[in-house]
Coordinates of C-alpha atoms and ligand atoms in Angstrom, one line a residue:
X266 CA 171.8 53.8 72.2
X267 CA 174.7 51.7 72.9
X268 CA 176.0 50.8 76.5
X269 CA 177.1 53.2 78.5
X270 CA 180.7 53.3 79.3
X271 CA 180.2 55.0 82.7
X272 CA 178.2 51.7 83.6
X273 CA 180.9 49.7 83.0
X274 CA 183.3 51.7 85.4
X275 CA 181.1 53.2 88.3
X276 CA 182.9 51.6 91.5
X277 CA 179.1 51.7 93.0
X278 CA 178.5 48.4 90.8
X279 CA 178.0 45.6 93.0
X280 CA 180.2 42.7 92.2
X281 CA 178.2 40.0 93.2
X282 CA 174.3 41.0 93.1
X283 CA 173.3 40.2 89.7
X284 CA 172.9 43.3 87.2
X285 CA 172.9 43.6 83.5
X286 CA 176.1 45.8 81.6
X287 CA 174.1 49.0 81.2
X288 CA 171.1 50.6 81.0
X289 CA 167.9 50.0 83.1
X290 CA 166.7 46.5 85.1
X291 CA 163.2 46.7 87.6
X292 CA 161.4 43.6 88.4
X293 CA 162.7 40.4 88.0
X294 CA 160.0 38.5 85.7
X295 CA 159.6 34.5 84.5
X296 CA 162.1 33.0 87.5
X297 CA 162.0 29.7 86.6
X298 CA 164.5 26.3 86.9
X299 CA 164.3 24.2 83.6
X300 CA 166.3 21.3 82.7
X301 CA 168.9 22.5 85.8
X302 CA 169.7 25.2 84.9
X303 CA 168.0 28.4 86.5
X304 CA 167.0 31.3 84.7
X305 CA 166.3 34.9 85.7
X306 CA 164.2 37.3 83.2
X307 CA 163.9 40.8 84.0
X308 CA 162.5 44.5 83.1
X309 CA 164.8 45.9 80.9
X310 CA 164.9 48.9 79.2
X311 CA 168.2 48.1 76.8
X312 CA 168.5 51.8 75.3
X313 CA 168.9 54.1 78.6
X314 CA 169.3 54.2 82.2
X315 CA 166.0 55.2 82.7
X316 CA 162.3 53.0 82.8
X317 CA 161.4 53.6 79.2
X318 CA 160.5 50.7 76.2
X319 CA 160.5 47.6 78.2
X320 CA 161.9 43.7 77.1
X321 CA 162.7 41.1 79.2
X322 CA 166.1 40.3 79.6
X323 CA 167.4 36.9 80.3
X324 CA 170.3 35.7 81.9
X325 CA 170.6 32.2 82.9
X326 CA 172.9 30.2 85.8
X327 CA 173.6 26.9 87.3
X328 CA 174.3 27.7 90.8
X329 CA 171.6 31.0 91.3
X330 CA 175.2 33.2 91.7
X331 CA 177.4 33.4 88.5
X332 CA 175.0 34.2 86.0
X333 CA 175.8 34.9 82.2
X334 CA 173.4 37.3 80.0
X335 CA 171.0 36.0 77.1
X336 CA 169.8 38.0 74.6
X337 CA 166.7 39.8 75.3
X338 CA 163.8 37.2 75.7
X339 CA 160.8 39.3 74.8
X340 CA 160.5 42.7 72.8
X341 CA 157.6 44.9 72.5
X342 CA 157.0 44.0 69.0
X343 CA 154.0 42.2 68.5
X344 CA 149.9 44.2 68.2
X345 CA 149.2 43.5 71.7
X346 CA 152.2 44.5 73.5
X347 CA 153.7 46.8 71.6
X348 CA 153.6 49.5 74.0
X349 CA 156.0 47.3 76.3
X350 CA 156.4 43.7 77.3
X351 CA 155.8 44.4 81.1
X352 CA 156.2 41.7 84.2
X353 CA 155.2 38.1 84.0
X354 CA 156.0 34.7 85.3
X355 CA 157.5 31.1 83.5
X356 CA 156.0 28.0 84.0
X357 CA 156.9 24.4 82.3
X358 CA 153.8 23.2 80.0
X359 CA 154.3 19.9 79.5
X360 CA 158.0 20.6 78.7
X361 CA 157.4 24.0 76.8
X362 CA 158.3 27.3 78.7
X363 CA 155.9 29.4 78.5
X364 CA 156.0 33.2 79.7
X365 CA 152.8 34.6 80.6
X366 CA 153.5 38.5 81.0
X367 CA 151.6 41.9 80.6
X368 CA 151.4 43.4 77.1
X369 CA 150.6 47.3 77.1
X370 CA 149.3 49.5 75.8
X371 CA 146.2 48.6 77.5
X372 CA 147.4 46.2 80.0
X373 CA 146.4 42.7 78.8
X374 CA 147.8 39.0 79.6
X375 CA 149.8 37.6 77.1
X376 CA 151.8 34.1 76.3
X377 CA 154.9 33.3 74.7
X378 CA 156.4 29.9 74.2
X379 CA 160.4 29.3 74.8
X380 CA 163.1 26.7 73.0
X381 CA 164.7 24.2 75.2
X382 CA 167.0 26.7 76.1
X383 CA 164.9 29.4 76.4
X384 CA 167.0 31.4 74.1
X385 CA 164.4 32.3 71.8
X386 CA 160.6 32.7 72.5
X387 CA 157.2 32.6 69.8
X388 CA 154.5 35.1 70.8
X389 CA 150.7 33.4 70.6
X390 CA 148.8 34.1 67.8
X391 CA 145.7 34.2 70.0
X392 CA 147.4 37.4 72.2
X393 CA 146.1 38.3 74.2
X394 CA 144.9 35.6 75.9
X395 CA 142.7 37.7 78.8
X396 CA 142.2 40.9 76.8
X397 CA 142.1 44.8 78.5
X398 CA 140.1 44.7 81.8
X399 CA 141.2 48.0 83.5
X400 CA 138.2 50.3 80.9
X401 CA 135.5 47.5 81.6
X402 CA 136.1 46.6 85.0
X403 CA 136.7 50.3 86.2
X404 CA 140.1 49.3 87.3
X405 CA 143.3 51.4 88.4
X406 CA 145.1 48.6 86.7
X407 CA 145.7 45.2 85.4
X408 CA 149.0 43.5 85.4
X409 CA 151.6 41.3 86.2
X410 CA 150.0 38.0 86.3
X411 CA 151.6 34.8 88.4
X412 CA 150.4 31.1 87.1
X413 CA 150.6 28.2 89.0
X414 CA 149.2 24.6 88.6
X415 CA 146.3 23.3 91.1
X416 CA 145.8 19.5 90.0
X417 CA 144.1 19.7 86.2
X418 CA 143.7 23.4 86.8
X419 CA 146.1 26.2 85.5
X420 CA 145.6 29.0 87.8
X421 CA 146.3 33.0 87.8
X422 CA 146.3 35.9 90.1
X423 CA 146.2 39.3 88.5
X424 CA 147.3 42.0 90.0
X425 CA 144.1 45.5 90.6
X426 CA 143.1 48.0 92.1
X427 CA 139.6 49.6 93.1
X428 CA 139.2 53.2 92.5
X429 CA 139.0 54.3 96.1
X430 CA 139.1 51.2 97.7
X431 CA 142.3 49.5 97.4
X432 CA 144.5 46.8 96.1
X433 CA 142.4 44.1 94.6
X434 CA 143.9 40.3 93.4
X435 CA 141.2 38.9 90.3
X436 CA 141.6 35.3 89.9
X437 CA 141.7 33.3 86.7
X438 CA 141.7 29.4 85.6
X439 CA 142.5 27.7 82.9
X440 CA 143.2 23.9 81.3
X441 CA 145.8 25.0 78.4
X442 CA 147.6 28.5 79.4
X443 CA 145.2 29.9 76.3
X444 CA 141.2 30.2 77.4
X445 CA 141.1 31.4 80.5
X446 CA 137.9 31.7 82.7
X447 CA 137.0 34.5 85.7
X448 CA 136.9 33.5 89.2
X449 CA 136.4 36.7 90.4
X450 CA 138.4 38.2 93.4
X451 CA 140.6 36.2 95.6
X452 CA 141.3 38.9 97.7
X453 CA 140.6 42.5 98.0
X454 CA 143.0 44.9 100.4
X455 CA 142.4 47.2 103.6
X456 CA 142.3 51.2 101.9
X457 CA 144.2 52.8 103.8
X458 CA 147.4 50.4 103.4
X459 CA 147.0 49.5 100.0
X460 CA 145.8 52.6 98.2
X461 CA 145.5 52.8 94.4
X462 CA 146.8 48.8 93.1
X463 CA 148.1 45.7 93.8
X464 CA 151.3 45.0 91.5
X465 CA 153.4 41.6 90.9
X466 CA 151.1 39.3 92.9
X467 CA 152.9 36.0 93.8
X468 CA 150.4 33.7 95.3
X469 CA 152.1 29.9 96.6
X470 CA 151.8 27.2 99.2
X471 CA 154.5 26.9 102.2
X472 CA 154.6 24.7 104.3
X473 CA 151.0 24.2 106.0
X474 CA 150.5 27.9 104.5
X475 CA 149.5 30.0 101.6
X476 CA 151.7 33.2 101.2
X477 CA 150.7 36.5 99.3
X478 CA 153.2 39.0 98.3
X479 CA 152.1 42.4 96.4
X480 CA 154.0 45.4 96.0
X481 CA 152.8 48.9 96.4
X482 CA 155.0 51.6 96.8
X483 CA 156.2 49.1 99.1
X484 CA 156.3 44.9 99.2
X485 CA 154.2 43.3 101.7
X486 CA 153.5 39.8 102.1
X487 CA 150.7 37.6 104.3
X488 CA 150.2 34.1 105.2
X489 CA 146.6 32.6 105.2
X490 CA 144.4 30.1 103.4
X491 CA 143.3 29.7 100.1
X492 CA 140.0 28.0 99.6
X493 CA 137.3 28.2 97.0
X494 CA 139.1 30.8 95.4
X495 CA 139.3 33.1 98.2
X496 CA 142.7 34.2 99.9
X497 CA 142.3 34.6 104.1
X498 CA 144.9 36.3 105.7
X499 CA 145.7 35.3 109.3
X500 CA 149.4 37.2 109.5
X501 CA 151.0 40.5 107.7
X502 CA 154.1 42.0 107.4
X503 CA 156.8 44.0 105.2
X504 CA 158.8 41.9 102.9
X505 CA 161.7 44.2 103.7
X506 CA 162.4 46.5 105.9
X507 CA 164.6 48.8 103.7
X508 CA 163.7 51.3 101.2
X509 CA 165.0 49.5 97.9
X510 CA 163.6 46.1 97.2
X511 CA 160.6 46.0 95.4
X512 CA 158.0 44.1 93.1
X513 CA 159.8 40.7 94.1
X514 CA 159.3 37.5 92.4
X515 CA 159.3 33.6 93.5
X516 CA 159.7 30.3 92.1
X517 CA 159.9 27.1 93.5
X518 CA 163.4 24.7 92.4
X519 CA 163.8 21.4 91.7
X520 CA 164.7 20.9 95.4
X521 CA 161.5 22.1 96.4
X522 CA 162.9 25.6 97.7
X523 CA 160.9 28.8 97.4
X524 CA 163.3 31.7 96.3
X525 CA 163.2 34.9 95.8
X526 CA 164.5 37.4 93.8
X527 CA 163.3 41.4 94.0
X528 CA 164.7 44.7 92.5
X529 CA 167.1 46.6 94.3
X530 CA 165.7 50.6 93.4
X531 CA 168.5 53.4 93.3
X532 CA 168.9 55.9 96.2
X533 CA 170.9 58.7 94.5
X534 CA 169.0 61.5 92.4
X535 CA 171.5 61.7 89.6
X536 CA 171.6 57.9 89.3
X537 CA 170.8 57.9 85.5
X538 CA 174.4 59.9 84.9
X539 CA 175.7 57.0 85.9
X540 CA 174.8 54.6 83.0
X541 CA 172.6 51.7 85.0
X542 CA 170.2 51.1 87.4
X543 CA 168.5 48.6 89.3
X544 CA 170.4 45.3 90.8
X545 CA 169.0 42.3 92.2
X546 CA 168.8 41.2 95.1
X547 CA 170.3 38.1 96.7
X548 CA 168.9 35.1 96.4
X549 CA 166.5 34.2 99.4
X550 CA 165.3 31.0 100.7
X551 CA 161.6 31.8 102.0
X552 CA 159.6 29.8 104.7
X553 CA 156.9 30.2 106.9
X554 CA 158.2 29.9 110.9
X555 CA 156.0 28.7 113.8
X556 CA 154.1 31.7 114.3
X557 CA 153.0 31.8 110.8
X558 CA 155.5 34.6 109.8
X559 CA 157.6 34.5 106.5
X560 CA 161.0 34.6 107.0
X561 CA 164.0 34.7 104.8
X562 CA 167.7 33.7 104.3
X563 CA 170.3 34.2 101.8
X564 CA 170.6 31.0 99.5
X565 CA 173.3 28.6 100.8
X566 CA 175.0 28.7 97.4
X567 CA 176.5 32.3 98.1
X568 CA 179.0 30.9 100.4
X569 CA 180.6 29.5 97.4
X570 CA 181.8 33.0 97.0
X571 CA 183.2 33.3 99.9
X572 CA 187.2 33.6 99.8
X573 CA 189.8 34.9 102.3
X574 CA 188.2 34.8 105.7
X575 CA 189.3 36.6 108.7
X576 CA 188.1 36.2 112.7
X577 CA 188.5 38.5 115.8
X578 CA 187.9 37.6 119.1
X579 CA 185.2 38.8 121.7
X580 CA 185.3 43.1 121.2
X581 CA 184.1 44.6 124.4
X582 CA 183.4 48.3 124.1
X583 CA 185.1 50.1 127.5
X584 CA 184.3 53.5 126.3
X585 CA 181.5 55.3 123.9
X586 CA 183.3 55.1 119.9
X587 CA 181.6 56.5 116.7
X588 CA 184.4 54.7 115.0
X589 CA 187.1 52.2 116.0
X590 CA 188.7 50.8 112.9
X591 CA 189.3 47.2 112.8
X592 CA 193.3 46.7 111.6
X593 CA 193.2 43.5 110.3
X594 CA 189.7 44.2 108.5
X595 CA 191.3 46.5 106.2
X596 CA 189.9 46.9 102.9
X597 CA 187.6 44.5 103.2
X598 CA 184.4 46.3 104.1
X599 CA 182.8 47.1 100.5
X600 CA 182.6 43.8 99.1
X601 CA 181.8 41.1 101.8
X602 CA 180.1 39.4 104.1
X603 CA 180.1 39.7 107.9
X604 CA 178.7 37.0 110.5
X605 CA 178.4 38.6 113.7
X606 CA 177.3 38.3 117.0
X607 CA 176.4 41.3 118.9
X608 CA 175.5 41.7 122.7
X609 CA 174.4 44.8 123.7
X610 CA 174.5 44.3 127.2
X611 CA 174.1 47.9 129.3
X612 CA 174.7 49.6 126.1
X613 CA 172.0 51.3 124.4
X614 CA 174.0 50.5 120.9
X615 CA 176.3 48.4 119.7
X616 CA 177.6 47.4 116.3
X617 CA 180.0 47.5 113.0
X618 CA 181.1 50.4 110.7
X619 CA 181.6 49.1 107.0
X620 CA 182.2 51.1 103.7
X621 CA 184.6 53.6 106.1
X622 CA 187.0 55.8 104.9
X623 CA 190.3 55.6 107.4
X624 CA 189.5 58.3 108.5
X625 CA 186.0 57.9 109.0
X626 CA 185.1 60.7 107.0
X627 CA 182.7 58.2 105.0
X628 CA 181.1 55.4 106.9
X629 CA 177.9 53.6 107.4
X630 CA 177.0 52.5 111.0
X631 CA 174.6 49.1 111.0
X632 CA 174.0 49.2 115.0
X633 CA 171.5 47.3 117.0
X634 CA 169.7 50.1 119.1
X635 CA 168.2 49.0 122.2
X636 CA 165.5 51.6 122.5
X637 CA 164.2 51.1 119.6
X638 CA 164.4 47.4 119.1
X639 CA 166.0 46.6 116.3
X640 CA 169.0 47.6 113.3
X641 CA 169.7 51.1 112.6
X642 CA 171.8 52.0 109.2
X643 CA 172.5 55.3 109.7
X644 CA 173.6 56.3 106.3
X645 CA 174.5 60.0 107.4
X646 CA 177.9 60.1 106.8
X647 CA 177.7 57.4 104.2
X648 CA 178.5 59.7 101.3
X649 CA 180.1 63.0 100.6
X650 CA 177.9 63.2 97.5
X651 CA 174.7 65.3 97.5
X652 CA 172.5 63.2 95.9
X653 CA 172.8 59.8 97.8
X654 CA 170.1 59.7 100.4
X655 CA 171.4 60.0 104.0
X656 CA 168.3 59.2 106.2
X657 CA 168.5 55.9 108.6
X658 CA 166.8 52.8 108.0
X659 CA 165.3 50.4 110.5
X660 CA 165.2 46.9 111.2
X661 CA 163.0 45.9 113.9
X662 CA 164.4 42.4 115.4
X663 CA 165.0 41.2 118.1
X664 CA 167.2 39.6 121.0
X665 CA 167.5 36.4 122.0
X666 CA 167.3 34.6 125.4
X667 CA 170.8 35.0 125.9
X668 CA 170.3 39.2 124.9
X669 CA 172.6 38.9 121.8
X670 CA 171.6 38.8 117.9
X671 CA 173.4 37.0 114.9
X672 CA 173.6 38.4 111.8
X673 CA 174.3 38.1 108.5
X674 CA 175.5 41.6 106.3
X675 CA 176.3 41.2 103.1
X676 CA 178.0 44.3 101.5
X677 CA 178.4 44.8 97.8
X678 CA 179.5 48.4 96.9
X679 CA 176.4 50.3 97.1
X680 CA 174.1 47.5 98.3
X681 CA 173.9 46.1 101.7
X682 CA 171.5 43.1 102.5
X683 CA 171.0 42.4 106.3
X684 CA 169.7 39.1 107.7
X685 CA 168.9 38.0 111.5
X686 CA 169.2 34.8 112.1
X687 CA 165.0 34.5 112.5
X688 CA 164.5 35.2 109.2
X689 CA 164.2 39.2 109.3
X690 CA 166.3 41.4 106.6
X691 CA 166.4 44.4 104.8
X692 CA 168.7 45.6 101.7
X693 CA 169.9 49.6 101.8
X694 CA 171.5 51.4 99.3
X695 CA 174.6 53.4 100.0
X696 CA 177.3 55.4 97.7
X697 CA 180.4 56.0 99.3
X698 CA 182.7 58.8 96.7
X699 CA 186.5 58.2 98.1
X700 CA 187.8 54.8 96.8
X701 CA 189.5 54.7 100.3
X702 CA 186.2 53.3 101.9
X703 CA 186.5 49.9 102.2
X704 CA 187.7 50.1 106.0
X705 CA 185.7 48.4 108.7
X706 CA 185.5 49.2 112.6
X707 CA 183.1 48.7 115.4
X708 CA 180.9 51.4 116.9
X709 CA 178.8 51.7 120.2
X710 CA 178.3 52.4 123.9
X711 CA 180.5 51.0 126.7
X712 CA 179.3 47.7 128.0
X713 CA 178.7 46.6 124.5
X714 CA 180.3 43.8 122.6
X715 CA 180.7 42.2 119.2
X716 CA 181.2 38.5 120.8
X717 CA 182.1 37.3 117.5
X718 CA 182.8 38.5 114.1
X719 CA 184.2 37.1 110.8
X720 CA 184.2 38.5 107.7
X721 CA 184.6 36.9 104.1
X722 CA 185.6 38.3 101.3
X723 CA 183.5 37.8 98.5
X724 CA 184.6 36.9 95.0
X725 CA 183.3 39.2 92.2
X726 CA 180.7 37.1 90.1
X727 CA 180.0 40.2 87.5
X728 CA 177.6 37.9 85.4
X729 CA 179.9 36.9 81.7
X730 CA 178.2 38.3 78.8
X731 CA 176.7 35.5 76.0
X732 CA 175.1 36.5 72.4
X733 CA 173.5 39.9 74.6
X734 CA 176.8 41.9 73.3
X735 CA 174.3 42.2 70.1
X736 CA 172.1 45.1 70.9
X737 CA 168.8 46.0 70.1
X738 CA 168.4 48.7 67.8
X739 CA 165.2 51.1 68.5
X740 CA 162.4 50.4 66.2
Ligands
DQQ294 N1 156.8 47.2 86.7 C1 156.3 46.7 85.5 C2 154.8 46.5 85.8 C3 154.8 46.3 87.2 C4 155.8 47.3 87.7 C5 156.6 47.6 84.4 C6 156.3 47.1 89.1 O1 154.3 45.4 85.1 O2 153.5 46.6 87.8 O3 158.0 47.8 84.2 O4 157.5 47.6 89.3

């Protein structure tokens, strides 16, 4: 099948999140700087807009925001993985990068070896390199492995499950990338959280810290120690607060910075009508704060799409409004950022309106809610359309000392990404119908107050298409 047209003209296609032309994209796989220049593989299915036969994609970028696509990197067209060439990570071998990903059908670790460019990649002879463990180990699965290297030592986390029991992370070492040795299980989950598996383990030092990020059903990560082969947890949390991002991947640059990059999942049923699905997420800067909690921010090197800013003043609510349109905001509220600083005061609520319709017909309310601590979306009224879900999503964050919280709300057609100043975010998905709804306001109780707002318009950086206008054709 060849690229959908509708892709290409949906106005729901964010402008600046990174997304292939068409078709289906889920995890980001083999992040990895090389020679400068940073590359981003993915799941891709390049025949449909739904999960089916999966490649890697490739696209590759010099700044982490304008990206421009590659040709697919991997196909599922060797014995071992010819039932789909499923998530894996990238790491430099002595100047050769080498993808280490799942082959299927059954799940088993495979390498690949990449040009200087990484433009074209040779599959092992010797695949796979850890054959099928799920039959003989009794496993609910085995898959997505993450390779790092520990002094002489390549190491791997594999991402299991125990029937019954829970998410399970086996351990693996090796000296060349191609025998690898069992070190049994770094770390085994609590049942009741972690039913069923662990998938797209990332296991990394921060700081003074080790952090652990699986996905299941939803993305969680911990901080702890790693010693002898065992991972101790000391702190827990959700990755993100939303509903979307999942199965998230990180890498470390060549300044030493640990970024992220996870899929944004669709929130509308008829989402495969519309020719695509699945975006990225933002780049995010990841650390480890005082109190041993990870926290995240949106990679400096988006504000060099930033372009026509404008400011307001102190806004002090005198009376309860659902929707108070900001004039000189207009048409600026489905593709931009807002910094803002808001003070509830003796208001249970306070916040902005974005992706509004004038008449506030369509509109999404992000509002810090007193009672319950933290950000509500309430995405109610965010579309007329029947199958974009409507329920609210929460935030939990805090004030400050001074009782007001900064934030940081990226808006990109149907994706929103919301970050407090200490680190906490979330990314929602929202589908507005009228092209009209790119009208901001403010919302909230009396005694409330946005104390300060600016908004940026963001450029579009709709990632330029290399060689990948040649498309597969189904074997
Ligand atoms: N997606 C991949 C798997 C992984 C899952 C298949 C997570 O390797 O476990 O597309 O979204």
């Amino acid at each position: 099948m060849k690229r959908d047209p509708n892709a290409m003209t949906d106005r729901m296609r964010p402008q600046y999140h990174f997304l292939p032309a068409s078709n289906w994209m889920n995890d980001p796989n083999g992040l990895i700087q090389f020679n400068g220049v940073y590359h981003i593989f993915y799941q891709r299915n390049p025949f449909a807009a739904t999960w089916g036969p999966m490649y890697w994609g490739h696209a590759e970028s010099h700044d982490l925001v304008h990206w421009r696509l590659m040709p697919d990197a991997l196909k599922p067209d060797s014995p071992a993985d010819k039932g789909g060439v499923w998530t894996g990570c990238m790491v430099d071998d002595k100047g050769a990068p080498t993808a280490i990903y799942t082959g299927v059908e059954p799940q088993c670790v495979c390498i690949a070896t990449g040009n200087r460019d990484l433009s074209r990649f040779t599959k092992y002879v010797g695949n796979p390199v850890v054959p099928a463990q799920q039959q003989a180990m009794g496993l609910t699965g085995f898959r997505d492995p993450y390779v790092w290297k520990q002094g002489s030592w390549w190491m791997m986390v594999v991402g299991a499950g125990i029937p019954g029991k829970g998410g399970e992370l086996l351990l693996y070492r090796s000296r060349d990338l191609r025998q690898w040795e069992s070190r049994g299980t770094a770390f085994v989950g609590d049942r009741d959280q972690h039913p069923d598996m662990w998938e797209c383990p990332n296991l990394f030092r921060l700081g003074t810290k080790w952090v652990l990020i699986i996905s299941n059903g939803q993305t969680w990560w911990y901080t702890g120690t790693f010693r002898n082969g065992r991972f101790s947890p000391e702190k827990t949390g959700l990755l993100d607060a939303g509903n979307s991002l999942y199965a998230p991947q990180t890498f470390k640059d060549a300044r030493g910075r640990r970024i992220l990059f996870g899929w944004l999942r669709e929130n509308r049923s008829d989402a495969e009508a519309h020719g695509w699905q699945g975006v990225m997420s933002l780049p995010r800067i990841l650390k480890v704060d005082a109190n041993g909690d990870l926290t995240q921010a949106p990679a400096p090197e988006l504000q060099r799409l930033r372009a026509r800013s404008t400011h307001a003043t102190a806004i002090k609510l005198t009376q309860r409004e659902g929707f108070l349109p900001l004039k000189d905001f207009e048409k600026l509220g489905d593709e931009c950022e807002l910094q803002a600083v808001l003070k509830p005061g003796q208001a249970g609520r306070v916040g902005l309106v974005v992706a509004a319709t004038p008449d506030g017909v369509e509109q999404t309310r992000i509002e810090y809610n007193v009672r319950r601590g933290g950000i509500d979306v309430d995405r109610s009224r965010s579309s007329l359309s029947k199958s974009a879900d409507a329920g609210t999503v929460f935030l939990p964050a805090e004030l400050d000392s001074a009782g007001e919280i900064r934030l940081r709300i990226f808006v990109d057609r149907s994706v929103i990404e919301i970050y407090t100043a200490d680190g906490q975010c979330m990314a929602v998905r929202i589908y507005p119908t009228r092209p009209d709804a790119m009208a901001m306001g403010v919302t909230g109780d009396p005694g409330g107050a946005i104390e300060a707002l600016r908004v940026n318009r963001m450029r579009s950086a709709i990632p330029s298409v290399g060689a990948a206008e040649i498309e597969p054709t189904q074997e």
